[in-house]
Amino acid sequence: MTDTADDAPAAGDDPLRAPPGERSIPELLRFGVVNVDKPAGPSSHQLSAWVRDAVNDALAALDPDGEPIDGVAHAGTLDPKVTGCLPTLTGDATRAAQVFLEGSKEYVAVLELHGSPPSDFREVVAEFEAEIYQKPPRKSAVTRRLRTRTIHELDVLEVADRRALLRIRCESGTYVRKLCHDIGLATGVGAHMGHLRRTATDPFDDGDLHALQDLVDGLAWARAGDEALLREVVRPAEDALVHLPSVTVAPSAARNVATGAPVYAPGVIGVAEATDATARSSEAADDLPLVACHTPDGVAVCLGRLVGDPDAESGVVVSLERVLL
């Protein structure tokens, strides 16, 4: 059943947010994403805590009657020494954290060989551009059982003495340190991972990274009335969903989703095709495709699984995973 003019919720009770480009700074901070350039030193957890505290300090000044954010969520832990792309979701956007498991990640790594590289070094490395077996390291927080991960691209960018610079595009959850160790075994000379930098986490890359200081400066300028820098650093959380297949739903259907209802066929307006990155990850997954549902003006509604025909006249099209309203 769709809403009518008589039974539609009052404006003050409407769960739908303003369109992404029309949100106030407090609204942006409560449903945003920052593509943080993690430095060497702090842990990912510590960096996330700094983002949360900086945002809440600003909200206390900009919107003292509003609620602080409960927390933030980042796109996969980086070890303290590792640098690079750490997209961080703020406030209610943390509900969408699972999207970072659906795309690929890209790294640039220094491979420290324990001897001179063999003459067929590049050929040996190329053999790892495939589905590989990995067991998480002992210090990992996950269960140490053998599993497979796909290395989509593996390029040798440079070789100098006993060092090689590698570019690795891989499935989320790949342990690059273990990959470097295994490459060393395959070459016959041994190797370990030196410096590691993450250059991309779908759909973000190192083309628009921002240091934590950029966020702090942007928040300070916003408190002084200049929002330009902060709107460059903090983007609407919908920007974290662009690599997923998108289902457009009617506003009335979106309001029903906010109460926990799935997306039914009559409420579907259209479906966009997946990007190449999502297509690759979906081919390797046993589950149904994860999709993001939006209203026609771009407001994120939910994450779910495409379980039905969007062109059908009845039935469930998207089962809910996370409501984002």
Short mmCIF file of C-alpha atoms in Angstrom, two decimals:
data_model
loop_
_atom_site.label_atom_id
_atom_site.label_comp_id
_atom_site.label_asym_id
_atom_site.label_seq_id
_atom_site.Cartn_x
_atom_site.Cartn_y
_atom_site.Cartn_z
CA MET A 1 0.00 0.00 0.00
CA THR A 2 1.31 3.45 -0.85
CA ASP A 3 0.93 6.63 1.16
CA THR A 4 -1.87 9.05 0.31
CA ALA A 5 -1.98 12.74 1.10
CA ASP A 6 -4.07 11.88 4.20
CA ASP A 7 -1.90 9.13 5.67
CA ALA A 8 1.58 10.44 4.74
CA PRO A 9 3.71 11.30 7.79
CA ALA A 10 3.91 14.89 8.90
CA ALA A 11 6.94 16.84 7.72
CA GLY A 12 8.51 16.76 11.17
CA ASP A 13 8.13 12.99 11.32
CA ASP A 14 9.32 12.25 7.80
CA PRO A 15 12.22 9.77 7.99
CA LEU A 16 13.59 10.86 4.60
CA ARG A 17 16.66 13.07 4.69
CA ALA A 18 17.16 16.10 2.52
CA PRO A 19 18.85 15.32 -0.83
CA PRO A 20 22.65 14.92 -0.50
CA GLY A 21 23.46 18.33 -1.97
CA GLU A 22 20.98 20.19 0.23
CA ARG A 23 22.00 19.05 3.71
CA SER A 24 23.14 21.36 6.46
CA ILE A 25 26.57 20.83 7.99
CA PRO A 26 25.15 19.04 11.07
CA GLU A 27 23.11 16.76 8.79
CA LEU A 28 26.22 16.06 6.72
CA LEU A 29 28.30 15.23 9.78
CA ARG A 30 25.64 12.83 11.05
CA PHE A 31 25.51 10.92 7.74
CA GLY A 32 28.84 11.44 6.04
CA VAL A 33 32.04 9.83 4.83
CA VAL A 34 35.63 11.08 4.94
CA ASN A 35 38.32 9.51 2.75
CA VAL A 36 41.03 9.71 5.42
CA ASP A 37 44.72 9.48 4.51
CA LYS A 38 45.96 7.40 7.43
CA PRO A 39 49.49 8.27 8.52
CA ALA A 40 52.00 5.82 9.94
CA GLY A 41 51.82 5.58 13.73
CA PRO A 42 48.25 5.55 15.05
CA SER A 43 46.04 2.51 14.77
CA SER A 44 42.91 2.62 12.65
CA HIS A 45 40.88 2.48 15.86
CA GLN A 46 42.68 5.50 17.30
CA LEU A 47 42.23 7.48 14.10
CA SER A 48 38.52 6.69 14.12
CA ALA A 49 38.24 7.90 17.72
CA TRP A 50 39.88 11.20 16.75
CA VAL A 51 37.39 11.66 13.88
CA ARG A 52 34.45 10.94 16.21
CA ASP A 53 35.67 13.37 18.87
CA ALA A 54 36.40 16.14 16.35
CA VAL A 55 32.94 15.78 14.80
CA ASN A 56 31.19 15.80 18.16
CA ASP A 57 33.09 18.88 19.31
CA ALA A 58 31.90 20.69 16.18
CA LEU A 59 28.31 19.45 16.54
CA ALA A 60 28.21 20.73 20.11
CA ALA A 61 28.96 24.20 18.77
CA LEU A 62 27.01 24.10 15.48
CA ASP A 63 23.90 22.26 16.70
CA PRO A 64 23.86 22.32 20.52
CA ASP A 65 20.27 21.02 20.67
CA GLY A 66 21.04 18.05 18.43
CA GLU A 67 22.45 14.65 19.29
CA PRO A 68 26.17 13.77 19.05
CA ILE A 69 27.16 10.90 16.80
CA ASP A 70 27.58 7.55 18.51
CA GLY A 71 30.63 6.60 16.53
CA VAL A 72 32.35 6.10 13.20
CA ALA A 73 33.25 3.06 11.10
CA HIS A 74 36.27 2.65 8.85
CA ALA A 75 36.86 0.57 5.74
CA GLY A 76 39.03 -2.22 7.04
CA THR A 77 41.80 -2.09 9.62
CA LEU A 78 45.27 -0.93 8.62
CA ASP A 79 48.23 -1.81 10.85
CA PRO A 80 49.81 1.18 12.63
CA LYS A 81 52.76 1.31 10.21
CA VAL A 82 50.56 1.09 7.11
CA THR A 83 49.40 4.31 5.44
CA GLY A 84 46.77 5.36 2.95
CA CYS A 85 43.12 5.11 2.09
CA LEU A 86 40.86 4.68 5.13
CA PRO A 87 37.31 5.79 4.23
CA THR A 88 35.48 6.56 7.46
CA LEU A 89 31.70 6.71 7.89
CA THR A 90 30.22 9.04 10.49
CA GLY A 91 27.08 8.82 12.61
CA ASP A 92 24.16 6.94 11.10
CA ALA A 93 26.30 6.15 8.05
CA THR A 94 28.08 3.49 10.12
CA ARG A 95 25.09 1.26 9.33
CA ALA A 96 26.49 1.00 5.79
CA ALA A 97 29.95 -0.26 6.84
CA GLN A 98 29.46 -3.61 5.13
CA VAL A 99 29.65 -1.93 1.70
CA PHE A 100 33.43 -1.94 1.97
CA LEU A 101 33.37 -5.74 1.95
CA GLU A 102 31.73 -5.78 -1.47
CA GLY A 103 34.45 -4.00 -3.47
CA SER A 104 38.16 -4.44 -4.09
CA LYS A 105 41.15 -2.89 -2.39
CA GLU A 106 44.40 -1.72 -3.96
CA TYR A 107 47.85 -1.50 -2.39
CA VAL A 108 51.37 -0.50 -3.29
CA ALA A 109 53.85 -2.66 -1.39
CA VAL A 110 57.61 -2.92 -1.12
CA LEU A 111 58.68 -6.57 -1.37
CA GLU A 112 61.92 -7.08 0.55
CA LEU A 113 63.66 -10.08 -1.02
CA HIS A 114 66.12 -12.09 1.06
CA GLY A 115 68.37 -12.68 -1.94
CA SER A 116 68.85 -11.56 -5.50
CA PRO A 117 65.64 -11.91 -7.54
CA PRO A 118 65.70 -14.87 -9.94
CA SER A 119 65.72 -14.27 -13.68
CA ASP A 120 62.06 -15.34 -13.92
CA PHE A 121 60.98 -13.12 -11.02
CA ARG A 122 58.22 -11.33 -12.94
CA GLU A 123 56.82 -14.61 -14.22
CA VAL A 124 56.77 -16.06 -10.71
CA VAL A 125 54.92 -13.02 -9.37
CA ALA A 126 52.41 -13.21 -12.22
CA GLU A 127 51.39 -16.69 -11.07
CA PHE A 128 49.78 -15.09 -8.00
CA GLU A 129 47.33 -13.09 -10.11
CA ALA A 130 44.63 -15.65 -9.44
CA GLU A 131 42.48 -17.12 -6.71
CA ILE A 132 44.89 -17.99 -3.91
CA TYR A 133 44.67 -19.78 -0.58
CA GLN A 134 45.43 -17.86 2.61
CA LYS A 135 45.27 -18.51 6.34
CA PRO A 136 44.97 -15.38 8.52
CA PRO A 137 48.08 -14.63 10.62
CA ARG A 138 48.22 -15.56 14.29
CA LYS A 139 47.66 -11.96 15.41
CA SER A 140 44.48 -11.68 13.31
CA ALA A 141 41.13 -11.09 15.02
CA VAL A 142 39.38 -13.60 12.72
CA THR A 143 39.31 -17.39 12.86
CA ARG A 144 42.50 -18.91 11.43
CA ARG A 145 41.07 -21.23 8.81
CA LEU A 146 42.20 -21.71 5.25
CA ARG A 147 40.24 -19.60 2.77
CA THR A 148 40.49 -18.27 -0.76
CA ARG A 149 41.00 -14.69 -1.89
CA THR A 150 41.20 -13.36 -5.46
CA ILE A 151 44.14 -11.25 -6.64
CA HIS A 152 42.59 -9.30 -9.52
CA GLU A 153 45.77 -7.53 -10.65
CA LEU A 154 49.40 -7.91 -9.58
CA ASP A 155 52.00 -5.73 -11.29
CA VAL A 156 55.72 -5.43 -10.71
CA LEU A 157 56.28 -1.67 -11.01
CA GLU A 158 60.02 -1.65 -10.34
CA VAL A 159 62.86 -3.92 -9.25
CA ALA A 160 66.01 -2.52 -7.65
CA ASP A 161 68.60 -4.81 -6.03
CA ARG A 162 66.67 -6.91 -3.52
CA ARG A 163 63.56 -4.78 -3.52
CA ALA A 164 60.50 -4.88 -5.74
CA LEU A 165 57.63 -2.42 -5.87
CA LEU A 166 54.29 -4.18 -6.35
CA ARG A 167 50.81 -2.90 -7.15
CA ILE A 168 48.13 -5.25 -5.87
CA ARG A 169 44.40 -5.05 -6.56
CA CYS A 170 42.67 -7.72 -4.56
CA GLU A 171 39.52 -8.96 -2.91
CA SER A 172 38.65 -7.44 0.44
CA GLY A 173 40.15 -9.46 3.29
CA THR A 174 43.41 -10.33 1.49
CA TYR A 175 46.49 -10.34 3.74
CA VAL A 176 49.20 -8.59 1.76
CA ARG A 177 51.88 -9.51 4.30
CA LYS A 178 51.10 -13.19 3.77
CA LEU A 179 51.04 -12.69 -0.01
CA CYS A 180 54.53 -11.18 0.11
CA HIS A 181 55.77 -14.09 2.22
CA ASP A 182 54.34 -16.62 -0.23
CA ILE A 183 55.86 -14.82 -3.23
CA GLY A 184 59.21 -15.01 -1.48
CA LEU A 185 58.84 -18.77 -1.03
CA ALA A 186 57.91 -19.18 -4.69
CA THR A 187 61.00 -17.26 -5.85
CA GLY A 188 63.23 -19.53 -3.79
CA VAL A 189 64.99 -16.68 -1.98
CA GLY A 190 62.39 -15.69 0.61
CA ALA A 191 60.83 -12.28 1.16
CA HIS A 192 58.83 -10.16 3.54
CA MET A 193 56.64 -7.09 3.21
CA GLY A 194 58.29 -3.71 3.71
CA HIS A 195 56.31 -0.49 3.46
CA LEU A 196 52.64 -0.85 2.55
CA ARG A 197 50.23 1.84 1.40
CA ARG A 198 46.57 1.33 0.55
CA THR A 199 45.79 3.35 -2.55
CA ALA A 200 42.12 2.43 -3.03
CA THR A 201 39.11 0.99 -1.27
CA ASP A 202 36.18 0.82 -3.67
CA PRO A 203 34.70 3.25 -4.42
CA PHE A 204 37.43 5.57 -3.04
CA ASP A 205 41.03 5.99 -4.14
CA ASP A 206 44.05 8.16 -3.40
CA GLY A 207 42.91 10.89 -5.78
CA ASP A 208 40.83 12.61 -3.09
CA LEU A 209 42.44 11.69 0.21
CA HIS A 210 42.29 14.09 3.16
CA ALA A 211 44.56 14.22 6.17
CA LEU A 212 42.97 14.34 9.61
CA GLN A 213 44.19 17.94 9.84
CA ASP A 214 42.04 18.80 6.81
CA LEU A 215 38.98 17.61 8.73
CA VAL A 216 39.95 19.54 11.85
CA ASP A 217 40.57 22.70 9.81
CA GLY A 218 37.30 22.26 7.91
CA LEU A 219 35.36 21.92 11.16
CA ALA A 220 37.01 25.03 12.57
CA TRP A 221 36.24 27.06 9.45
CA ALA A 222 32.64 25.82 9.46
CA ARG A 223 32.21 27.00 13.04
CA ALA A 224 33.42 30.41 11.81
CA GLY A 225 30.84 30.40 9.01
CA ASP A 226 32.91 29.15 6.05
CA GLU A 227 31.64 25.69 5.00
CA ALA A 228 33.61 25.25 1.75
CA LEU A 229 36.54 23.19 3.05
CA LEU A 230 34.39 20.95 5.24
CA ARG A 231 32.03 20.15 2.36
CA GLU A 232 35.08 19.13 0.33
CA VAL A 233 36.41 16.86 3.09
CA VAL A 234 33.13 15.37 4.38
CA ARG A 235 30.95 13.97 1.63
CA PRO A 236 27.38 12.65 1.83
CA ALA A 237 27.43 8.99 2.86
CA GLU A 238 25.72 8.11 -0.43
CA ASP A 239 29.16 8.55 -2.04
CA ALA A 240 30.22 5.33 -0.31
CA LEU A 241 27.51 3.37 -2.15
CA VAL A 242 28.19 4.32 -5.77
CA HIS A 243 30.00 1.06 -6.57
CA LEU A 244 26.90 -1.01 -5.74
CA PRO A 245 23.99 -1.76 -8.04
CA SER A 246 21.32 0.84 -7.31
CA VAL A 247 17.57 0.40 -7.02
CA THR A 248 15.47 3.56 -7.17
CA VAL A 249 12.33 3.40 -5.04
CA ALA A 250 9.38 5.74 -4.64
CA PRO A 251 9.39 8.01 -1.57
CA SER A 252 6.28 6.23 -0.26
CA ALA A 253 8.11 2.88 -0.48
CA ALA A 254 11.16 4.42 1.23
CA ARG A 255 9.00 5.51 4.17
CA ASN A 256 7.73 1.95 4.49
CA VAL A 257 11.31 0.65 4.46
CA ALA A 258 12.06 3.01 7.36
CA THR A 259 9.57 0.97 9.43
CA GLY A 260 11.24 -2.32 8.47
CA ALA A 261 9.30 -3.35 5.37
CA PRO A 262 11.15 -4.87 2.39
CA VAL A 263 11.08 -3.24 -1.02
CA TYR A 264 8.06 -4.49 -2.97
CA ALA A 265 7.81 -4.45 -6.76
CA PRO A 266 5.18 -1.66 -6.98
CA GLY A 267 7.57 0.68 -5.19
CA VAL A 268 10.49 0.13 -7.59
CA ILE A 269 11.06 2.89 -10.13
CA GLY A 270 14.25 1.62 -11.77
CA VAL A 271 17.48 -0.36 -11.44
CA ALA A 272 20.97 0.75 -12.47
CA GLU A 273 23.62 -1.69 -13.65
CA ALA A 274 26.53 -2.65 -11.41
CA THR A 275 29.94 -1.12 -11.90
CA ASP A 276 32.82 -3.32 -13.08
CA ALA A 277 34.24 -3.49 -9.55
CA THR A 278 30.97 -4.83 -8.14
CA ALA A 279 30.57 -7.26 -11.00
CA ARG A 280 33.98 -8.76 -10.21
CA SER A 281 33.21 -9.16 -6.52
CA SER A 282 29.74 -10.55 -7.20
CA GLU A 283 31.15 -13.24 -9.48
CA ALA A 284 33.30 -14.47 -6.59
CA ALA A 285 30.47 -14.37 -4.05
CA ASP A 286 28.06 -17.16 -3.27
CA ASP A 287 25.46 -14.74 -1.92
CA LEU A 288 22.91 -12.67 -3.78
CA PRO A 289 24.09 -9.24 -4.95
CA LEU A 290 24.10 -6.47 -2.36
CA VAL A 291 22.25 -3.42 -3.66
CA ALA A 292 21.71 0.13 -2.42
CA CYS A 293 18.22 1.61 -2.62
CA HIS A 294 17.74 5.34 -3.18
CA THR A 295 14.88 7.76 -3.67
CA PRO A 296 14.70 9.58 -7.03
CA ASP A 297 16.55 12.58 -5.52
CA GLY A 298 19.45 10.42 -4.35
CA VAL A 299 18.69 9.82 -0.67
CA ALA A 300 20.03 6.47 0.55
CA VAL A 301 17.23 4.29 1.90
CA CYS A 302 18.69 0.87 2.66
CA LEU A 303 21.09 -1.89 1.78
CA GLY A 304 19.60 -5.22 0.79
CA ARG A 305 19.74 -8.28 -1.40
CA LEU A 306 18.12 -8.39 -4.82
CA VAL A 307 15.76 -11.35 -4.40
CA GLY A 308 13.06 -10.61 -6.96
CA ASP A 309 12.36 -9.24 -10.42
CA PRO A 310 12.28 -5.41 -10.41
CA ASP A 311 9.93 -5.54 -13.42
CA ALA A 312 7.37 -7.75 -11.67
CA GLU A 313 3.99 -6.40 -10.64
CA SER A 314 4.07 -7.86 -7.14
CA GLY A 315 6.35 -9.56 -4.63
CA VAL A 316 9.51 -8.67 -2.74
CA VAL A 317 12.32 -7.26 -4.88
CA VAL A 318 14.85 -6.29 -2.21
CA SER A 319 15.15 -7.97 1.18
CA LEU A 320 16.54 -5.68 3.87
CA GLU A 321 20.04 -5.91 5.33
CA ARG A 322 20.42 -2.42 6.81
CA VAL A 323 17.98 0.47 6.94
CA LEU A 324 19.89 3.72 6.39
CA LEU A 325 17.11 6.20 7.24
#
